[in-house]
Amino acid sequence: MRACLLAAILVGCSSTPGAIDARPRIDAGLDAALDAAPPARATEDLPDDAPGAYQIHVLYVVPADRTPAAPLDTDGSIRRSVAAFDAWFAAQTGGPRLRFDTAGGVLDVTYVKLDPPYAERALAEGTVGAPAGPDYLRDRLEALLAPRFAEPHKMYLVYWDGLSFRHCGGAPLPPLLHGHMPSLQVGGLFASSFLTADAGAGATQLAVYSLANLPLGAAPFDATLGSEAVRVIAVGADTLTLAAPLAAAHPAGEPLQAATTIPDCRANAFSPDGHTLAYWEFSGAHEILHTLGIAPPEAADYAPPPVAPGHLAATGPDGTADLMYQGTANWGCLEFPPATAPATSACRLDSGHRNYFAVTGRTVSVDLAASVFLEPTPAGAVAPLGW
Ligand SMILES: [Zn+2]
């Protein structure tokens, strides 16, 4: 999972004493609302249960040229997933939750269909391994969505149901990479590139996006171009040579995916019941915490480069099972089979209080226990840097 890109978190946060409407939530947890029939699709942010409070609003964003077979807003997937990690979070903190934007006690999910000309492939095009900048998908999504979703007290958790290359998620990391929109990229592909020019039937040479940025591995290898099976026998900087002529024409933008054992992001299931905790649940919590500035560089177990900034190494008591771990070992939060309830999950939220939650014995620039995004709002609550 890709996160946050630039380093160095400055010390000091803006505090917002007395500025927060600390009204309690309507119910104890989002899972309490799951038994009701799912609400109809909403295309606007509905009236808030906690107006003016710092809160996380969920967006379900679909590119103009894609109609999902199973829309994640109306089929309940997003609500179940958020309810599951909301309950896990409360179990880890001993009570406090992240404050999500609810309407009538139900998680408020806004459906956004991106307008042309931001078609799916055009938007994903240029999404590279580079950590930041105008070509990075999460940054581009935020630039497109921010004019419409710009309430200063809201973080917007984006479920992007379009293409993405090399990443299933991303987040800003304040203060150097400021943003309000962590993203979960449901349509992420690995070992993939895409055509940069139309390829006619009979072609054996393909023009593809930079293979330095989207590496496919050494030839020869089997791959799929759209729905056509191909065999690649030579790889250039931005060209591929096929063993046999294409049977059909393929338009620029068509994804080409090498045979790989790395599953697509979409192969990860959403929580089926609002309790089971797997990839998207822990990814959602992980990317939200990045957006708050976690893990701060003063964390005892802060992971040095080449791990991306904002992560923990496995040196703490939670090892690889901390929510913010990233490294070469498997992430301990992902269990097979997945935990079916918070009480049985191996995943931990800084249980040793050494890094980012209720930290003792050291000074950290960001402590989740003091976040304005917690419900109930802590005394002396602190907003993320730059908010
Ligand atoms: Zn991360």
Coordinates of N, CA and C in Angstrom, one line a residue, residues 132-325:
A132 N 4.8 11.7 -5.6 CA 3.9 12.8 -5.5 C 4.0 13.6 -6.8
G133 N 3.2 14.6 -6.9 CA 3.3 15.5 -8.1 C 2.0 15.3 -8.9
P134 N 2.0 16.0 -10.0 CA 0.7 16.1 -10.8 C 0.3 14.8 -11.4
D135 N 1.3 13.9 -11.6 CA 0.9 12.6 -12.2 C 0.5 11.5 -11.2
Y136 N 0.5 11.9 -10.0 CA 0.1 10.8 -9.0 C -1.4 10.8 -8.8
L137 N -1.9 9.6 -9.0 CA -3.4 9.5 -9.1 C -4.1 10.1 -7.9
R138 N -3.7 9.9 -6.7 CA -4.4 10.4 -5.5 C -4.4 12.0 -5.6
D139 N -3.3 12.5 -6.0 CA -3.2 14.0 -6.1 C -4.2 14.5 -7.2
R140 N -4.3 13.7 -8.3 CA -5.2 14.2 -9.3 C -6.6 14.1 -8.9
L141 N -6.9 13.0 -8.2 CA -8.3 12.8 -7.7 C -8.7 14.0 -6.8
E142 N -7.7 14.3 -5.9 CA -8.0 15.4 -4.9 C -8.2 16.7 -5.7
A143 N -7.4 17.0 -6.7 CA -7.5 18.2 -7.4 C -8.9 18.3 -8.1
L144 N -9.4 17.1 -8.6 CA -10.7 17.1 -9.3 C -11.8 17.3 -8.3
L145 N -11.7 16.7 -7.2 CA -12.8 16.7 -6.2 C -12.9 17.8 -5.3
A146 N -11.7 18.4 -5.0 CA -11.6 19.5 -3.9 C -12.5 20.7 -4.2
P147 N -12.7 21.1 -5.5 CA -13.6 22.2 -5.6 C -15.1 22.0 -5.2
R148 N -15.5 20.7 -5.2 CA -16.8 20.4 -4.8 C -17.0 19.9 -3.4
F149 N -15.9 19.4 -2.9 CA -15.9 18.8 -1.5 C -14.8 19.5 -0.7
A150 N -15.2 20.6 -0.1 CA -14.2 21.5 0.5 C -14.5 22.0 1.8
E151 N -15.4 21.3 2.6 CA -15.7 21.8 3.9 C -14.4 21.6 4.8
P152 N -14.0 22.7 5.4 CA -12.7 22.7 6.0 C -12.5 21.7 7.2
H153 N -13.6 21.3 7.8 CA -13.5 20.4 8.9 C -13.7 18.9 8.5
K154 N -13.7 18.7 7.2 CA -14.0 17.3 6.7 C -12.7 16.7 6.0
M155 N -12.5 15.5 6.4 CA -11.6 14.7 5.6 C -12.5 13.8 4.7
Y156 N -12.1 13.7 3.4 CA -12.9 12.9 2.5 C -12.2 11.6 2.2
L157 N -12.8 10.5 2.6 CA -12.2 9.2 2.3 C -12.8 8.7 0.9
V158 N -11.9 8.7 -0.1 CA -12.3 8.4 -1.4 C -12.2 6.9 -1.8
Y159 N -13.3 6.3 -2.2 CA -13.2 5.0 -2.8 C -13.3 5.2 -4.3
W160 N -12.1 5.0 -4.9 CA -12.0 5.2 -6.3 C -12.2 3.9 -7.1
D161 N -13.3 3.8 -7.8 CA -13.7 2.6 -8.5 C -13.3 2.7 -10.0
G162 N -12.0 3.1 -10.2 CA -11.5 3.2 -11.6 C -10.1 2.5 -11.6
L163 N -9.5 2.7 -12.7 CA -8.1 2.1 -12.8 C -7.1 2.8 -11.9
S164 N -6.1 2.0 -11.6 CA -5.0 2.6 -10.8 C -3.9 1.6 -11.1
F165 N -2.7 2.1 -11.2 CA -1.5 1.2 -11.5 C -0.6 1.2 -10.3
R166 N -0.3 0.1 -9.8 CA 0.7 -0.2 -8.7 C 0.2 0.2 -7.3
H167 N -1.0 0.7 -7.2 CA -1.4 1.1 -5.8 C -2.8 0.7 -5.6
C168 N -3.1 0.2 -4.3 CA -4.5 0.1 -3.9 C -4.9 1.2 -3.0
G169 N -4.0 2.1 -2.7 CA -4.4 3.2 -1.8 C -3.3 4.2 -1.7
G170 N -3.7 5.4 -1.2 CA -2.7 6.4 -1.0 C -3.2 7.5 0.0
A171 N -2.3 8.3 0.5 CA -2.8 9.3 1.5 C -1.8 10.4 1.5
P172 N -2.2 11.6 1.8 CA -1.3 12.7 2.1 C -0.7 12.5 3.5
L173 N 0.4 13.1 3.7 CA 1.0 13.1 5.0 C 1.5 14.5 5.4
P174 N 0.7 15.2 6.2 CA 1.1 16.6 6.5 C 2.4 16.6 7.4
P175 N 3.1 17.7 7.3 CA 2.7 19.0 6.7 C 3.2 19.2 5.3
L176 N 4.1 18.4 4.8 CA 4.7 18.7 3.5 C 3.8 18.3 2.4
L177 N 3.0 17.2 2.6 CA 2.1 16.8 1.6 C 0.7 17.0 2.2
H178 N 0.2 18.2 2.0 CA -1.1 18.5 2.6 C -2.2 18.0 1.8
G179 N -3.3 17.5 2.4 CA -4.4 17.1 1.7 C -5.5 16.6 2.6
H180 N -6.7 16.5 2.1 CA -7.9 16.1 2.9 C -8.4 14.8 2.4
M181 N -7.8 14.2 1.4 CA -8.4 13.1 0.7 C -7.6 11.8 0.6
P182 N -7.6 11.0 1.6 CA -7.0 9.6 1.4 C -7.8 8.8 0.4
S183 N -7.2 7.9 -0.3 CA -8.0 7.2 -1.3 C -7.7 5.7 -1.2
L184 N -8.7 5.0 -1.5 CA -8.6 3.5 -1.7 C -9.0 3.2 -3.1
Q185 N -8.0 2.7 -3.8 CA -8.1 2.5 -5.2 C -8.5 1.1 -5.6
V186 N -9.8 0.9 -5.6 CA -10.4 -0.4 -5.8 C -9.9 -1.1 -7.0
G187 N -9.7 -0.4 -8.1 CA -9.4 -1.0 -9.4 C -7.9 -1.1 -9.7
G188 N -7.1 -1.1 -8.6 CA -5.6 -1.1 -8.8 C -5.2 -2.4 -9.5
L189 N -4.2 -2.3 -10.4 CA -3.6 -3.4 -11.1 C -2.1 -3.4 -10.8
F190 N -1.5 -4.6 -10.7 CA -0.1 -4.7 -10.6 C 0.5 -5.3 -11.9
A191 N 1.8 -5.2 -12.1 CA 2.5 -5.8 -13.3 C 1.7 -5.4 -14.5
S192 N 1.3 -4.1 -14.6 CA 0.5 -3.7 -15.7 C 1.0 -2.4 -16.3
S193 N 0.7 -2.2 -17.6 CA 0.9 -0.9 -18.2 C -0.3 -0.7 -19.1
F194 N -0.2 0.3 -20.1 CA -1.3 0.5 -21.0 C -0.8 1.1 -22.3
L195 N -1.6 0.9 -23.3 CA -1.2 1.4 -24.7 C -1.2 2.9 -24.7
T196 N -0.2 3.4 -25.3 CA -0.2 4.9 -25.5 C -0.6 5.3 -27.0
A197 N -0.8 4.3 -27.8 CA -1.3 4.5 -29.2 C -2.2 3.4 -29.6
D198 N -3.1 3.6 -30.5 CA -3.9 2.5 -31.0 C -3.1 1.4 -31.6
A199 N -3.5 0.2 -31.4 CA -2.8 -1.0 -32.0 C -3.8 -1.7 -32.9
G200 N -3.5 -1.8 -34.2 CA -4.4 -2.5 -35.1 C -4.2 -4.0 -35.1
A201 N -5.3 -4.6 -35.6 CA -5.2 -6.1 -35.7 C -4.0 -6.4 -36.6
G202 N -3.2 -7.4 -36.3 CA -2.0 -7.8 -37.0 C -0.7 -7.2 -36.5
A203 N -0.9 -6.2 -35.6 CA 0.4 -5.5 -35.1 C 1.1 -6.5 -34.2
T204 N 2.5 -6.3 -34.2 CA 3.3 -7.1 -33.3 C 4.1 -6.2 -32.4
Q205 N 4.1 -4.9 -32.7 CA 4.8 -3.9 -31.9 C 3.7 -3.0 -31.2
L206 N 3.9 -2.9 -29.9 CA 2.9 -2.1 -29.1 C 3.7 -0.9 -28.4
A207 N 3.1 0.3 -28.5 CA 3.6 1.4 -27.8 C 2.9 1.5 -26.4
V208 N 3.7 1.4 -25.3 CA 3.1 1.3 -24.0 C 3.7 2.4 -23.1
Y209 N 3.0 2.7 -22.0 CA 3.5 3.7 -21.1 C 4.9 3.3 -20.5
S210 N 5.7 4.2 -20.2 CA 7.0 4.0 -19.6 C 7.2 2.8 -18.8
L211 N 8.0 1.8 -19.3 CA 8.2 0.6 -18.5 C 9.2 0.8 -17.3
A212 N 9.8 1.9 -17.3 CA 10.6 2.2 -16.1 C 9.7 2.6 -14.9
N213 N 8.6 3.3 -15.2 CA 7.6 3.6 -14.2 C 6.6 2.5 -13.9
L214 N 6.3 1.8 -14.9 CA 5.3 0.6 -14.7 C 6.0 -0.6 -15.2
P215 N 7.0 -1.2 -14.4 CA 7.7 -2.3 -14.9 C 6.9 -3.6 -15.0
L216 N 7.2 -4.3 -16.1 CA 6.5 -5.6 -16.3 C 7.3 -6.8 -16.1
G217 N 8.6 -6.6 -15.9 CA 9.5 -7.8 -15.8 C 10.2 -8.1 -17.1
A218 N 11.0 -9.1 -17.1 CA 11.8 -9.4 -18.3 C 11.1 -10.3 -19.2
A219 N 11.2 -10.1 -20.5 CA 10.6 -11.0 -21.5 C 11.4 -12.3 -21.6
P220 N 10.8 -13.4 -22.1 CA 9.4 -13.4 -22.5 C 8.5 -13.7 -21.3
F221 N 7.2 -13.2 -21.5 CA 6.2 -13.5 -20.5 C 4.8 -13.4 -21.2
D222 N 3.9 -14.1 -20.6 CA 2.5 -14.1 -21.1 C 1.8 -12.8 -20.5
A223 N 0.8 -12.3 -21.2 CA 0.1 -11.2 -20.7 C -1.3 -11.1 -21.3
T224 N -2.1 -10.2 -20.8 CA -3.4 -10.0 -21.5 C -3.5 -8.5 -21.9
L225 N -3.9 -8.3 -23.1 CA -4.2 -6.9 -23.6 C -5.7 -6.8 -23.7
G226 N -6.3 -6.0 -22.8 CA -7.8 -6.1 -22.8 C -8.2 -7.5 -22.5
S227 N -8.9 -8.1 -23.4 CA -9.3 -9.5 -23.2 C -8.5 -10.5 -24.0
E228 N -7.5 -10.0 -24.8 CA -6.8 -10.9 -25.7 C -5.5 -11.3 -25.0
A229 N -5.3 -12.6 -25.1 CA -4.0 -13.2 -24.5 C -2.9 -13.0 -25.5
V230 N -1.8 -12.5 -25.0 CA -0.6 -12.3 -25.9 C 0.6 -12.8 -25.2
R231 N 1.7 -13.0 -26.0 CA 3.0 -13.3 -25.4 C 4.0 -12.3 -25.9
V232 N 4.7 -11.7 -24.9 CA 5.6 -10.6 -25.1 C 7.0 -11.3 -25.2
I233 N 7.7 -11.0 -26.3 CA 9.1 -11.6 -26.4 C 10.2 -10.6 -26.3
A234 N 9.9 -9.3 -26.3 CA 11.0 -8.3 -26.2 C 10.4 -7.0 -25.5
V235 N 11.2 -6.4 -24.7 CA 10.7 -5.2 -23.9 C 11.7 -4.1 -24.2
G236 N 11.2 -2.9 -24.6 CA 12.0 -1.7 -24.8 C 11.6 -0.7 -23.7
A237 N 12.0 0.6 -23.9 CA 11.8 1.6 -22.8 C 10.3 1.8 -22.8
D238 N 9.6 1.9 -23.9 CA 8.2 2.1 -24.0 C 7.5 1.4 -25.2
T239 N 8.1 0.2 -25.5 CA 7.6 -0.6 -26.5 C 7.6 -2.1 -26.1
L240 N 6.7 -2.8 -26.7 CA 6.7 -4.3 -26.5 C 6.6 -5.0 -27.8
T241 N 7.3 -6.1 -27.9 CA 7.2 -6.9 -29.2 C 6.5 -8.2 -28.8
L242 N 5.5 -8.5 -29.7 CA 4.7 -9.7 -29.4 C 5.2 -10.9 -30.3
A243 N 4.9 -12.1 -29.8 CA 5.3 -13.3 -30.5 C 4.5 -13.5 -31.7
A244 N 3.2 -13.1 -31.7 CA 2.3 -13.3 -32.8 C 1.5 -12.0 -33.0
P245 N 1.0 -11.8 -34.2 CA 0.2 -10.6 -34.5 C -1.1 -10.6 -33.7
L246 N -1.5 -9.4 -33.3 CA -2.7 -9.2 -32.6 C -3.9 -9.7 -33.4
A247 N -4.8 -10.4 -32.8 CA -6.0 -10.9 -33.4 C -7.0 -9.8 -33.6
A248 N -7.0 -8.8 -32.8 CA -8.0 -7.7 -32.8 C -7.3 -6.4 -32.6
A249 N -8.0 -5.3 -33.0 CA -7.5 -3.9 -32.7 C -7.7 -3.6 -31.3
H250 N -6.9 -2.7 -30.7 CA -7.0 -2.3 -29.3 C -6.8 -0.8 -29.3
P251 N -7.6 0.0 -28.6 CA -7.4 1.4 -28.5 C -6.3 1.8 -27.5
A252 N -5.8 3.0 -27.8 CA -4.9 3.6 -26.8 C -5.6 3.7 -25.4
G253 N -4.8 3.4 -24.4 CA -5.4 3.3 -23.1 C -5.7 1.9 -22.6
E254 N -5.8 1.0 -23.5 CA -6.1 -0.4 -23.1 C -5.0 -0.9 -22.1
P255 N -5.4 -1.4 -21.0 CA -4.5 -2.0 -20.1 C -3.8 -3.3 -20.6
L256 N -2.6 -3.4 -20.3 CA -1.8 -4.7 -20.6 C -1.3 -5.2 -19.3
Q257 N -1.6 -6.4 -19.0 CA -1.3 -7.0 -17.7 C -0.5 -8.2 -17.8
A258 N 0.8 -8.2 -17.3 CA 1.6 -9.4 -17.3 C 1.0 -10.5 -16.4
A259 N 1.2 -11.7 -16.7 CA 0.8 -12.8 -15.8 C 1.6 -12.6 -14.5
T260 N 0.9 -12.6 -13.4 CA 1.5 -12.3 -12.2 C 0.8 -13.0 -11.0
T261 N 1.5 -13.2 -10.0 CA 0.8 -13.8 -8.8 C 0.3 -12.8 -7.9
I262 N 0.6 -11.5 -8.2 CA 0.1 -10.4 -7.3 C -1.4 -10.2 -7.6
P263 N -2.3 -10.4 -6.7 CA -3.7 -10.2 -7.1 C -4.0 -8.7 -7.3
D264 N -5.0 -8.5 -8.2 CA -5.5 -7.1 -8.4 C -6.1 -6.6 -7.1
C265 N -6.1 -5.3 -6.9 CA -6.7 -4.7 -5.7 C -8.2 -5.2 -5.5
R266 N -8.9 -5.4 -6.7 CA -10.3 -5.8 -6.6 C -10.4 -7.2 -6.1
A267 N -9.4 -8.0 -6.1 CA -9.5 -9.4 -5.6 C -9.6 -9.4 -4.1
N268 N -9.4 -8.3 -3.4 CA -9.6 -8.2 -2.0 C -11.1 -8.0 -1.7
A269 N -11.7 -8.8 -0.9 CA -13.1 -8.7 -0.6 C -13.4 -7.6 0.4
F270 N -14.5 -6.9 0.3 CA -14.9 -6.1 1.4 C -15.6 -6.9 2.5
S271 N -15.6 -6.3 3.7 CA -16.2 -7.1 4.8 C -17.6 -7.5 4.4
P272 N -17.9 -8.8 4.5 CA -19.2 -9.2 4.0 C -20.3 -8.9 5.0
D273 N -20.0 -8.6 6.3 CA -21.0 -8.6 7.3 C -20.9 -7.4 8.2
G274 N -19.9 -6.5 8.0 CA -19.7 -5.3 8.9 C -18.9 -5.7 10.1
H275 N -18.4 -6.9 10.2 CA -17.6 -7.3 11.4 C -16.3 -7.9 11.0
T276 N -16.3 -8.6 9.9 CA -15.1 -9.3 9.4 C -14.1 -8.2 8.9
L277 N -12.8 -8.4 9.3 CA -11.8 -7.4 9.1 C -10.7 -8.0 8.1
A278 N -10.6 -7.3 7.0 CA -9.6 -7.8 6.0 C -9.0 -6.6 5.4
Y279 N -8.5 -6.8 4.1 CA -7.7 -5.8 3.5 C -8.3 -4.4 3.5
W280 N -9.5 -4.2 2.9 CA -10.0 -2.9 2.7 C -10.3 -2.2 4.1
E281 N -10.6 -3.0 5.1 CA -10.9 -2.4 6.4 C -9.7 -1.8 7.0
F282 N -8.6 -2.6 7.0 CA -7.4 -2.0 7.6 C -6.7 -1.0 6.7
S283 N -6.9 -1.1 5.4 CA -6.4 -0.1 4.5 C -7.1 1.2 4.8
G284 N -8.4 1.2 5.0 CA -9.1 2.4 5.2 C -8.6 3.1 6.5
A285 N -8.5 2.4 7.6 CA -8.0 3.0 8.8 C -6.6 3.5 8.6
H286 N -5.8 2.7 8.0 CA -4.4 3.1 7.7 C -4.2 4.4 7.0
E287 N -5.0 4.5 5.9 CA -4.9 5.7 5.1 C -5.4 7.0 5.8
I288 N -6.5 6.8 6.6 CA -7.0 7.9 7.4 C -6.0 8.4 8.3
L289 N -5.3 7.5 9.0 CA -4.3 7.9 10.0 C -3.1 8.6 9.3
H290 N -2.7 8.2 8.1 CA -1.7 8.9 7.4 C -2.1 10.4 7.2
T291 N -3.4 10.6 6.9 CA -3.9 11.9 6.6 C -3.8 12.8 7.8
L292 N -3.9 12.2 9.0 CA -3.7 12.9 10.3 C -2.3 13.2 10.6
G293 N -1.3 12.7 9.8 CA 0.1 12.9 10.1 C 0.8 11.7 10.8
I294 N 0.1 10.6 10.8 CA 0.6 9.4 11.5 C 1.2 8.4 10.5
A295 N 2.3 7.7 10.9 CA 3.1 7.9 12.1 C 4.0 9.0 12.0
P296 N 4.2 9.8 13.1 CA 5.1 10.9 13.1 C 6.5 10.4 13.2
P297 N 7.5 11.2 12.7 CA 8.9 10.8 12.6 C 9.5 10.6 14.0
E298 N 8.9 11.1 15.0 CA 9.4 10.9 16.4 C 9.0 9.5 17.0
A299 N 8.2 8.8 16.3 CA 7.8 7.5 16.8 C 9.0 6.6 17.1
A300 N 8.9 5.9 18.2 CA 10.0 5.0 18.6 C 10.4 4.0 17.5
D301 N 9.4 3.5 16.8 CA 9.6 2.4 15.8 C 9.5 2.9 14.4
Y302 N 9.7 4.2 14.2 CA 9.6 4.8 12.9 C 10.5 4.1 11.9
A303 N 9.9 3.7 10.7 CA 10.7 3.0 9.7 C 11.5 3.9 8.9
P304 N 12.8 3.6 8.8 CA 13.7 4.5 7.9 C 13.5 4.2 6.5
P305 N 14.0 5.1 5.6 CA 14.0 4.7 4.2 C 14.7 3.4 3.9
P306 N 14.3 2.7 2.9 CA 13.5 3.0 1.8 C 12.0 2.9 2.0
V307 N 11.6 2.5 3.3 CA 10.1 2.5 3.5 C 9.6 3.9 3.4
A308 N 8.4 4.0 2.8 CA 7.8 5.4 2.6 C 7.6 6.0 3.9
P309 N 7.7 7.3 4.0 CA 7.4 8.0 5.3 C 6.1 7.8 5.8
G310 N 6.0 7.8 7.2 CA 4.7 7.6 7.8 C 4.4 6.2 8.3
H311 N 5.4 5.3 8.2 CA 5.2 3.9 8.6 C 6.1 3.5 9.8
L312 N 5.7 2.4 10.4 CA 6.5 1.8 11.5 C 7.2 0.6 10.9
A313 N 8.4 0.4 11.5 CA 9.1 -0.8 11.3 C 8.6 -1.9 12.3
A314 N 9.1 -3.1 12.2 CA 8.6 -4.2 13.1 C 9.3 -4.2 14.4
T315 N 9.9 -3.2 14.8 CA 10.7 -3.2 16.1 C 9.9 -3.0 17.3
G316 N 8.7 -2.7 17.3 CA 7.9 -2.5 18.5 C 7.2 -3.7 18.9
P317 N 6.5 -3.6 20.0 CA 5.8 -4.8 20.6 C 4.8 -5.4 19.7
D318 N 4.2 -4.6 18.8 CA 3.2 -5.1 17.9 C 3.8 -5.7 16.6
G319 N 5.1 -5.5 16.4 CA 5.8 -6.0 15.2 C 5.1 -5.6 13.9
T320 N 4.9 -6.6 13.1 CA 4.3 -6.3 11.8 C 2.8 -6.2 11.9
A321 N 2.2 -6.4 13.1 CA 0.8 -6.3 13.3 C 0.3 -4.9 13.7
D322 N 1.1 -3.9 13.7 CA 0.7 -2.6 13.9 C 0.0 -2.1 12.6
L323 N -1.1 -1.3 12.8 CA -1.8 -0.7 11.7 C -1.0 0.0 10.8
M324 N 0.1 0.6 11.3 CA 0.9 1.5 10.4 C 2.2 0.9 10.0
Y325 N 2.3 -0.5 10.2 CA 3.5 -1.2 9.7 C 3.6 -1.1 8.2

